[in-house]
Tab-separated table of C-alpha atoms in Angstrom:
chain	number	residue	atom	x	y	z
A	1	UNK	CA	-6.330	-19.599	-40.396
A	2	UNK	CA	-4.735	-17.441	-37.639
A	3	UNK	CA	-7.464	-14.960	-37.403
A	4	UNK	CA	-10.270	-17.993	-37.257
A	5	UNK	CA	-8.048	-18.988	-33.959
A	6	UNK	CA	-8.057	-15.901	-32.424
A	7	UNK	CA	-12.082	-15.521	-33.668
A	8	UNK	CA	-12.078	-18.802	-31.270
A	9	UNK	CA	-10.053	-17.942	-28.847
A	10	UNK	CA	-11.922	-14.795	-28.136
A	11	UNK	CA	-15.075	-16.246	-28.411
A	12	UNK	CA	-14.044	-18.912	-25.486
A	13	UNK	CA	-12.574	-16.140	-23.107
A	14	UNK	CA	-13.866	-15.432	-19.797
A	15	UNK	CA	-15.516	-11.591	-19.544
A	16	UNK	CA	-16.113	-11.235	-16.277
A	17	UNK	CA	-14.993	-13.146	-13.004
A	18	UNK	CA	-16.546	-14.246	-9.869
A	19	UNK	CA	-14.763	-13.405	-6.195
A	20	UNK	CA	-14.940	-15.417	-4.046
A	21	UNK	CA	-14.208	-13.214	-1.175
A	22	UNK	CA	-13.279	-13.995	2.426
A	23	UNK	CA	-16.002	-16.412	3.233
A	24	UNK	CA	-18.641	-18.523	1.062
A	25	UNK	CA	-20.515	-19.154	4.862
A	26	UNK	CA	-23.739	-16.525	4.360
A	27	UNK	CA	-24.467	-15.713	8.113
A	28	UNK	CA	-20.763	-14.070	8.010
A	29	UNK	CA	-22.082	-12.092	5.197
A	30	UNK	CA	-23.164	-9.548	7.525
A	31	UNK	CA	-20.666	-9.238	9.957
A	32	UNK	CA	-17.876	-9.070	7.637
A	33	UNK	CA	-19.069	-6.465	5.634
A	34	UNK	CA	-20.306	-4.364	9.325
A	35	UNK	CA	-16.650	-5.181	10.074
A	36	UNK	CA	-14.929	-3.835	7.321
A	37	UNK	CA	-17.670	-0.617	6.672
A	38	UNK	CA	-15.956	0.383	9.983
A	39	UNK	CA	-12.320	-0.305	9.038
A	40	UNK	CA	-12.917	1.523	5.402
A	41	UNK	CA	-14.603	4.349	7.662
A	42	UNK	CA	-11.898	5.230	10.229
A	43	UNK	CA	-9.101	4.705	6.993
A	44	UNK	CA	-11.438	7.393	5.180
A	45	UNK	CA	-12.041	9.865	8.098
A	46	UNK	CA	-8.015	9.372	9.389
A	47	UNK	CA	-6.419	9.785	6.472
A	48	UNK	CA	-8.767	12.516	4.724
A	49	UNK	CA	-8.287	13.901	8.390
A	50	UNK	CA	-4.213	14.152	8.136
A	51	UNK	CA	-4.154	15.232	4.517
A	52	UNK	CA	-6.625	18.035	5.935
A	53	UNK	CA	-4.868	19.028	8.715
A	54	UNK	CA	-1.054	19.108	7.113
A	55	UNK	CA	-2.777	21.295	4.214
A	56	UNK	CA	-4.555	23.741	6.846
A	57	UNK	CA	-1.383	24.567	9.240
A	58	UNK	CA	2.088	25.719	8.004
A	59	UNK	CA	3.701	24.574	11.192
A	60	UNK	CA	3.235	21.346	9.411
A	61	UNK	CA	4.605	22.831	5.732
A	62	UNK	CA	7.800	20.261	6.465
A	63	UNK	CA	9.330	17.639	4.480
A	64	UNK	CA	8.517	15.148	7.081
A	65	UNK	CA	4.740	15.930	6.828
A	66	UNK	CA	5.029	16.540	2.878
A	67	UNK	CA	5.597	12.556	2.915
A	68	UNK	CA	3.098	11.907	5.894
A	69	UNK	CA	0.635	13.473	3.300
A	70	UNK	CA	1.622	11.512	0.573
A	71	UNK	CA	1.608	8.509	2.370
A	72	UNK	CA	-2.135	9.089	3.987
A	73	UNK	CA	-3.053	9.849	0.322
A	74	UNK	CA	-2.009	6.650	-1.180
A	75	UNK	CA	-3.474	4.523	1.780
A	76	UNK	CA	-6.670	6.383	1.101
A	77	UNK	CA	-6.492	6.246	-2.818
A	78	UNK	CA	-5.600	2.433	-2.610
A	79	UNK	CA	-8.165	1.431	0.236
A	80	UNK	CA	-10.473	3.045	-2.422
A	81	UNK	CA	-9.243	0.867	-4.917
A	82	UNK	CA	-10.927	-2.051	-3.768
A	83	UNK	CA	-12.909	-2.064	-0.460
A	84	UNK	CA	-16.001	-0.744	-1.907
A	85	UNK	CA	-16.273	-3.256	-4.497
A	86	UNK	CA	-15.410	-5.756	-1.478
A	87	UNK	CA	-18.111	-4.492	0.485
A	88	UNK	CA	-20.825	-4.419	-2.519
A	89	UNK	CA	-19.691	-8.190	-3.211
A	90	UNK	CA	-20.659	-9.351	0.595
A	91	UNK	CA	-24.300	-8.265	0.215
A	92	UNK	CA	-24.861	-8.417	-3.618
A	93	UNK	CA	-23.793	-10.000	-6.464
A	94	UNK	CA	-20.075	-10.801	-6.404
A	95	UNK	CA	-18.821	-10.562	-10.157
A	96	UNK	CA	-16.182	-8.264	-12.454
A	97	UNK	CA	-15.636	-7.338	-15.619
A	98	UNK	CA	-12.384	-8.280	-17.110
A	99	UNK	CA	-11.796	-4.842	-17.766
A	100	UNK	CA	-12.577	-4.078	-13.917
A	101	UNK	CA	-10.595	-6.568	-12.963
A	102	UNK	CA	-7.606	-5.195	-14.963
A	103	UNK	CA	-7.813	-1.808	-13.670
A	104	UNK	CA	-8.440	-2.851	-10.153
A	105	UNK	CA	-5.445	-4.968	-10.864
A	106	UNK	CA	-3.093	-1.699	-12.230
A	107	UNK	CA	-4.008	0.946	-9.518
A	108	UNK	CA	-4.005	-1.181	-6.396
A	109	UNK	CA	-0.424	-2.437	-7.845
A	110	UNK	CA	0.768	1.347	-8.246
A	111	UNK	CA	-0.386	2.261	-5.180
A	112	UNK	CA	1.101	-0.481	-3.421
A	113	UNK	CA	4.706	-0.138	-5.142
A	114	UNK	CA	4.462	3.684	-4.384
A	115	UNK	CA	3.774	3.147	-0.953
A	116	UNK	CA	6.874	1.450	-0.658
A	117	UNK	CA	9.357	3.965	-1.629
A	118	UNK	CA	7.182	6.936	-0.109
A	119	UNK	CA	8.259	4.935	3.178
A	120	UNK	CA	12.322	4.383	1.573
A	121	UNK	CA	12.253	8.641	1.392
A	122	UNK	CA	10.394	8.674	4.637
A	123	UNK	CA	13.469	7.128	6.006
A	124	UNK	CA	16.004	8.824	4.335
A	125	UNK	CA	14.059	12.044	6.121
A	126	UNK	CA	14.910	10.578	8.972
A	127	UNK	CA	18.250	10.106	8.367
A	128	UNK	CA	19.238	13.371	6.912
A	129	UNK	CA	17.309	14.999	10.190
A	130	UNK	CA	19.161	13.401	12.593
A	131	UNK	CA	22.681	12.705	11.251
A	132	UNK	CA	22.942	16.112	9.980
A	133	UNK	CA	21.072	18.252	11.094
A	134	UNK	CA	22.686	21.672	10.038
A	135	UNK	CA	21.754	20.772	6.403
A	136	UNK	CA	18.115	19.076	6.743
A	137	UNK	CA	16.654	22.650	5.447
A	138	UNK	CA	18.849	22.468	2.400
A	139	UNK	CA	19.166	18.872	1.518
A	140	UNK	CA	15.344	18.302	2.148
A	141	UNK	CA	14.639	21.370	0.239
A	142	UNK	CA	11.149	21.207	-1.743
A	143	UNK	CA	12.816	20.379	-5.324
A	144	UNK	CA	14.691	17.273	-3.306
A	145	UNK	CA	11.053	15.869	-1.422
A	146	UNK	CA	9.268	16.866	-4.727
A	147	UNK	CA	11.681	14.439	-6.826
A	148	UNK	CA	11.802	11.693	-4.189
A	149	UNK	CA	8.024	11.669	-4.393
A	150	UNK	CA	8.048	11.711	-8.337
A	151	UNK	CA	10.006	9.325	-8.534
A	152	UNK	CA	7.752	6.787	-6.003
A	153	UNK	CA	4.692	7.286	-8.279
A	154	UNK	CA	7.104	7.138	-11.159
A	155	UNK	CA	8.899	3.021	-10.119
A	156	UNK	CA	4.911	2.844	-9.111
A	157	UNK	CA	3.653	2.819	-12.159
A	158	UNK	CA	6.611	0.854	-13.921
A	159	UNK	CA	5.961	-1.786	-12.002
A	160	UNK	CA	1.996	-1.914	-11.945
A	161	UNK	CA	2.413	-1.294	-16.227
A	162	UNK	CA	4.982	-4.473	-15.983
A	163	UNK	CA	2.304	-6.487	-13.946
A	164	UNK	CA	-1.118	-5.275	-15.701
A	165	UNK	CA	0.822	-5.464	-19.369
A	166	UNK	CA	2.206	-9.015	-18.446
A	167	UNK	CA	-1.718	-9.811	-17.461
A	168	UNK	CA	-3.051	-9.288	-20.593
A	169	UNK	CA	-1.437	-10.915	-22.631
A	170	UNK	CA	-2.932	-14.478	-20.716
A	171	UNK	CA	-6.115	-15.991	-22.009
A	172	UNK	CA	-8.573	-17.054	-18.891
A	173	UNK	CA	-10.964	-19.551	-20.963
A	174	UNK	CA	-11.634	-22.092	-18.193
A	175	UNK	CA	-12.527	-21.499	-14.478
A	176	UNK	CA	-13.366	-17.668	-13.567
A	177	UNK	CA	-13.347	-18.150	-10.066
A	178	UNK	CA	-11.489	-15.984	-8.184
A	179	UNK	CA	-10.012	-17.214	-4.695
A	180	UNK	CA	-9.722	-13.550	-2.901
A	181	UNK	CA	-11.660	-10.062	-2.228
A	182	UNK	CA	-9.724	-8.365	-5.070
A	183	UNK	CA	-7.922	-8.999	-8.454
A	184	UNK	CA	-4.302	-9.891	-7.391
A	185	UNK	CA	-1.565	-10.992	-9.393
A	186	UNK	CA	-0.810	-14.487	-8.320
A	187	UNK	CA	-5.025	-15.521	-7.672
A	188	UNK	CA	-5.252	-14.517	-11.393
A	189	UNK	CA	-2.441	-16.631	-12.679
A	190	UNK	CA	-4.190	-19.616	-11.226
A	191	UNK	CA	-6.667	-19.390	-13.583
A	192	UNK	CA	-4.767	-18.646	-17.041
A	193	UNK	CA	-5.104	-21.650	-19.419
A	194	UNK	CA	-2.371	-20.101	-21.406
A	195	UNK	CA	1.792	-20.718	-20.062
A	196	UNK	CA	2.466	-17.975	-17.360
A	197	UNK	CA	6.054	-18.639	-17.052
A	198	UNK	CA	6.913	-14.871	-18.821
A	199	UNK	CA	4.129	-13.415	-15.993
A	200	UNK	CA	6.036	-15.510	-13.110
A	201	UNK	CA	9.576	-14.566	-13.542
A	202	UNK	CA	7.726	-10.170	-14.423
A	203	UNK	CA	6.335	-11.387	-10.836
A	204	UNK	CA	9.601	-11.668	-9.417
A	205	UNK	CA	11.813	-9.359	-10.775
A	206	UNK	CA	9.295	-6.423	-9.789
A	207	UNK	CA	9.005	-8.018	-6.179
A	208	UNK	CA	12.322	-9.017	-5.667
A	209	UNK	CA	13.304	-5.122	-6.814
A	210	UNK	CA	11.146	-3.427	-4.602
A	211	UNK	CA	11.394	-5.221	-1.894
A	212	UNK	CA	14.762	-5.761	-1.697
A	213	UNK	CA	15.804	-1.865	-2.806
A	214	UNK	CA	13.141	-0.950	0.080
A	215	UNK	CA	14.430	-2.908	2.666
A	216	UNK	CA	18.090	-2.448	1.899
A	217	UNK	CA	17.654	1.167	1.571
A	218	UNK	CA	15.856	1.321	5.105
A	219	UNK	CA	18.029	-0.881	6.459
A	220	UNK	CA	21.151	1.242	5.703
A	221	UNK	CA	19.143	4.482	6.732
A	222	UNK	CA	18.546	2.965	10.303
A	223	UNK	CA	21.802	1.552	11.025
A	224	UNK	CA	23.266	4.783	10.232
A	225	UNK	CA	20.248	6.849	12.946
A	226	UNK	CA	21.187	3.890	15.424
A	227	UNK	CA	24.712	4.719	15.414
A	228	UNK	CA	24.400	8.216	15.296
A	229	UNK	CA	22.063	8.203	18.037
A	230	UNK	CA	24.256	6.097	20.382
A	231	UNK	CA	26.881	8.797	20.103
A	232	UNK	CA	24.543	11.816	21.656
A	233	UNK	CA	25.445	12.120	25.103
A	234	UNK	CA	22.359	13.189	27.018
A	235	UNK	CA	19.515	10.348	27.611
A	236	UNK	CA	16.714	13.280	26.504
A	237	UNK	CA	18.294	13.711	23.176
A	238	UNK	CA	18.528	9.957	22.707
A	239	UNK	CA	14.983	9.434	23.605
A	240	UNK	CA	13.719	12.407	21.246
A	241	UNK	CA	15.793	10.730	18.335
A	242	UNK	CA	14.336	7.362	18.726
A	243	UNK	CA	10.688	9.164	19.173
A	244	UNK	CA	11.405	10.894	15.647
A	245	UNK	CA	11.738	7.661	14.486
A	246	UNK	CA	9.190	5.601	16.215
A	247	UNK	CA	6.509	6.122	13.985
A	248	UNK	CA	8.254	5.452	10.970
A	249	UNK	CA	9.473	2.009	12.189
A	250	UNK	CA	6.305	0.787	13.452
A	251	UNK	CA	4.469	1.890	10.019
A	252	UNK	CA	7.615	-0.139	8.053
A	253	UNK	CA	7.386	-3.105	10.559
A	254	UNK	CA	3.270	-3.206	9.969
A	255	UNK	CA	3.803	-2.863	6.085
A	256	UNK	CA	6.473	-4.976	5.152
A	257	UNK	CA	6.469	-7.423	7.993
A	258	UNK	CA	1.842	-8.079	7.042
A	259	UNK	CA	3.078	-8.143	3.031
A	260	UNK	CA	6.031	-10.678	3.149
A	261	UNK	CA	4.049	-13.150	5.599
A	262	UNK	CA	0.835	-12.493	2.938
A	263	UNK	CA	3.617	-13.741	0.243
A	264	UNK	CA	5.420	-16.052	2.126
A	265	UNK	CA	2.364	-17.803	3.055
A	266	UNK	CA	0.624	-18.201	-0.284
A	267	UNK	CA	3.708	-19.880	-1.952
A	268	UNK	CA	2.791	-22.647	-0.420
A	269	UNK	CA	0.989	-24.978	-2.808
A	270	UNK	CA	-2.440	-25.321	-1.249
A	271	UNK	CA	-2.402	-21.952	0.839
A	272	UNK	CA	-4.267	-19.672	-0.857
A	273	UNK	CA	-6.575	-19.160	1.716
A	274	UNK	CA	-4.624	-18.489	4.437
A	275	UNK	CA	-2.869	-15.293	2.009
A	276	UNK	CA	-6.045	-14.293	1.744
A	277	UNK	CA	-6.867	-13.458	5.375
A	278	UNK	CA	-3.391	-12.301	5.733
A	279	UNK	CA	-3.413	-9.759	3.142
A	280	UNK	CA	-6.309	-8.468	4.957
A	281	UNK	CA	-3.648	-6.745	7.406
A	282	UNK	CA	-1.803	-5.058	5.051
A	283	UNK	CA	-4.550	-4.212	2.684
A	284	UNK	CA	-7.520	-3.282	4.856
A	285	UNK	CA	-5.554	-3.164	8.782
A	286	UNK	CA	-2.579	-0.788	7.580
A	287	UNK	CA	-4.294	1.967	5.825
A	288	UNK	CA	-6.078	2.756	8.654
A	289	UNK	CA	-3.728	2.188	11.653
A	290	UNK	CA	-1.226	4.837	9.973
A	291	UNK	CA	-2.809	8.043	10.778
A	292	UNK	CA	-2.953	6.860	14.001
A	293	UNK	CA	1.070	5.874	13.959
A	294	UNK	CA	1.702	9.372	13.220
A	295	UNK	CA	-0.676	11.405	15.108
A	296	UNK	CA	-1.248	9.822	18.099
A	297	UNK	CA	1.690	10.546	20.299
A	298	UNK	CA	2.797	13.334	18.163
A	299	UNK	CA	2.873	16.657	19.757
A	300	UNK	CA	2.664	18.719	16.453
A	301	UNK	CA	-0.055	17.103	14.981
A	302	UNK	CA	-1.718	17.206	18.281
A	303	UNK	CA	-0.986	20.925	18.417
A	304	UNK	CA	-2.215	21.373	14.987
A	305	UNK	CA	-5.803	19.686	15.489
A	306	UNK	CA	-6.401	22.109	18.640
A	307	UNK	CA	-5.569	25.389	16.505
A	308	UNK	CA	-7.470	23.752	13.540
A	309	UNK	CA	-10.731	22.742	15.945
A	310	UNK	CA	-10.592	26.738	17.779
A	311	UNK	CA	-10.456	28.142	14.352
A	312	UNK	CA	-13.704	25.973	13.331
A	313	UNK	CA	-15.832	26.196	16.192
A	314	UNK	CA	-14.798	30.025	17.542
């Protein structure tokens, strides 16, 4: 009968798995997890450190910061996501539940989809500030930066339901092993007994969506600050345009650039290693580099931290 099946089925289903992590070599045990204690450290204190600093000082009340904070928030909630399981799993036992692995699954995938168009309204900020200026105030008003962000969280979520929901619905009755740090979406697919032609093509719709809407809509954005920028006449107000900017291309670059060679590279049949260590970058290397994109040569953040640190220590 059909509920003796799934009585079967069930009973043959794998409830927890086994990662593999970044390396099975035990003297690298160690120095891996030294390694990324430090990484997960600076992404904690930098980005708890921005999120602290734009909520202290009004000068920073601005849309630009509004979706600095948001951004530092998301690379801190999804760095959270993972890394301390990853770091538990190089000096103990190296197993999830199914349900773990699920959930790990869902909020590192709405976190990462989030992050995406946080940076899309980052750089339509940018493009509203410089190509018209007069009206930044009023078409950035709060209702506008408050939408943009709802909305992020909002496609977020879509897409890490479409993923998760799409996940469930495999049985994983043979091998549990799985070949990375964390519960991604194409590791786990390896190990499905059932067809996952239905979690393939959900795969590539959501990808091909956000990445393409996120690159297009950057794409435009910057074409549009490039030209506008060629047209000021004075070399100082080109240079503080393309500083304006700076950041925000060097945290795109870093994101999308580590996440499409991470892709790219484990389509290959036989390459699932090699996406492994190249995730790394985006998942563990990004999060914590991005405070220091936006802080480091910034002037207001820079002026912020010395008001913040007299206030504290006078």
């Amino acid at each position: 009968t059909f509920q003796k099946r799934m009585t079967q089925r069930n009973s043959s289903s794998v409830t927890e798995f086994i990662l593999v992590g970044l390396s099975e070599q035990s003297e690298l045990q160690l120095s891996l997890f030294l390694l990324f204690l430090g990484i997960y450290v600076l992404t904690m204190v930098g980005n708890l450190g921005l999120i602290t600093l734009i909520g202290l000082n009004s000068s920073l009340h601005t849309p630009m910061y509004f979706f600095v904070f948001n951004l530092s928030f998301i690379d801190l909630c999804y760095s959270c996501v993972f890394t301390p399981k990853m770091l538990n799993d190089l000096v103990s036992e190296n197993t999830i539940s199914y349900v773990g692995c699920m959930t790990q699954l869902f909020f590192f995938c709405l976190f990462v989809n989030s992050e995406c168009y946080v940076l899309v309204s980052m750089a339509y900020d940018r493009y509203v500030a410089i190509c018209n200026p007069l009206l930044y105030l009023v078409t950035m008003s709060p209702q506008t930066c408050s939408l943009l962000m709802f909305g992020s969280y909002v496609v977020g979520f879509a897409g890490a339901m479409a993923h998760t929901g799409s996940m469930l619905r495999l049985t994983f009755c043979d091998s549990n092993i799985i070949n990375h740090y964390l519960c991604e979406v194409l590791p786990l697919l390896q190990l499905s007994c059932t067809s996952t032609h239905v979690n393939e093509l959900v795969f590539f719709i959501v990808v091909g969506v956000v990445i393409t809407i996120s690159s297009v809509s950057i794409f435009i954005s910057y074409v549009l600050i490039l030209s506008n920028i060629l047209c000021i006449p004075s070399a100082e107000g080109r240079s503080k345009a393309f500083s304006t900017c700076g950041s925000h291309i060097v945290a795109v670059a870093l994101f999308f650039g580590s996440g499409a060679f991470t892709y790219l590279t484990t389509s290959f049949p036989g390459s699932t290693d090699q996406g492994k260590f190249a995730s790394v970058f985006y998942t563990n290397v990004v999060p914590m580099l991005n405070p220091l994109i936006y802080s480091l040569k910034n002037k207001d953040v820079k002026l912020a931290l010395c008001k913040t640190l007299k206030r504290v220590l006078l």
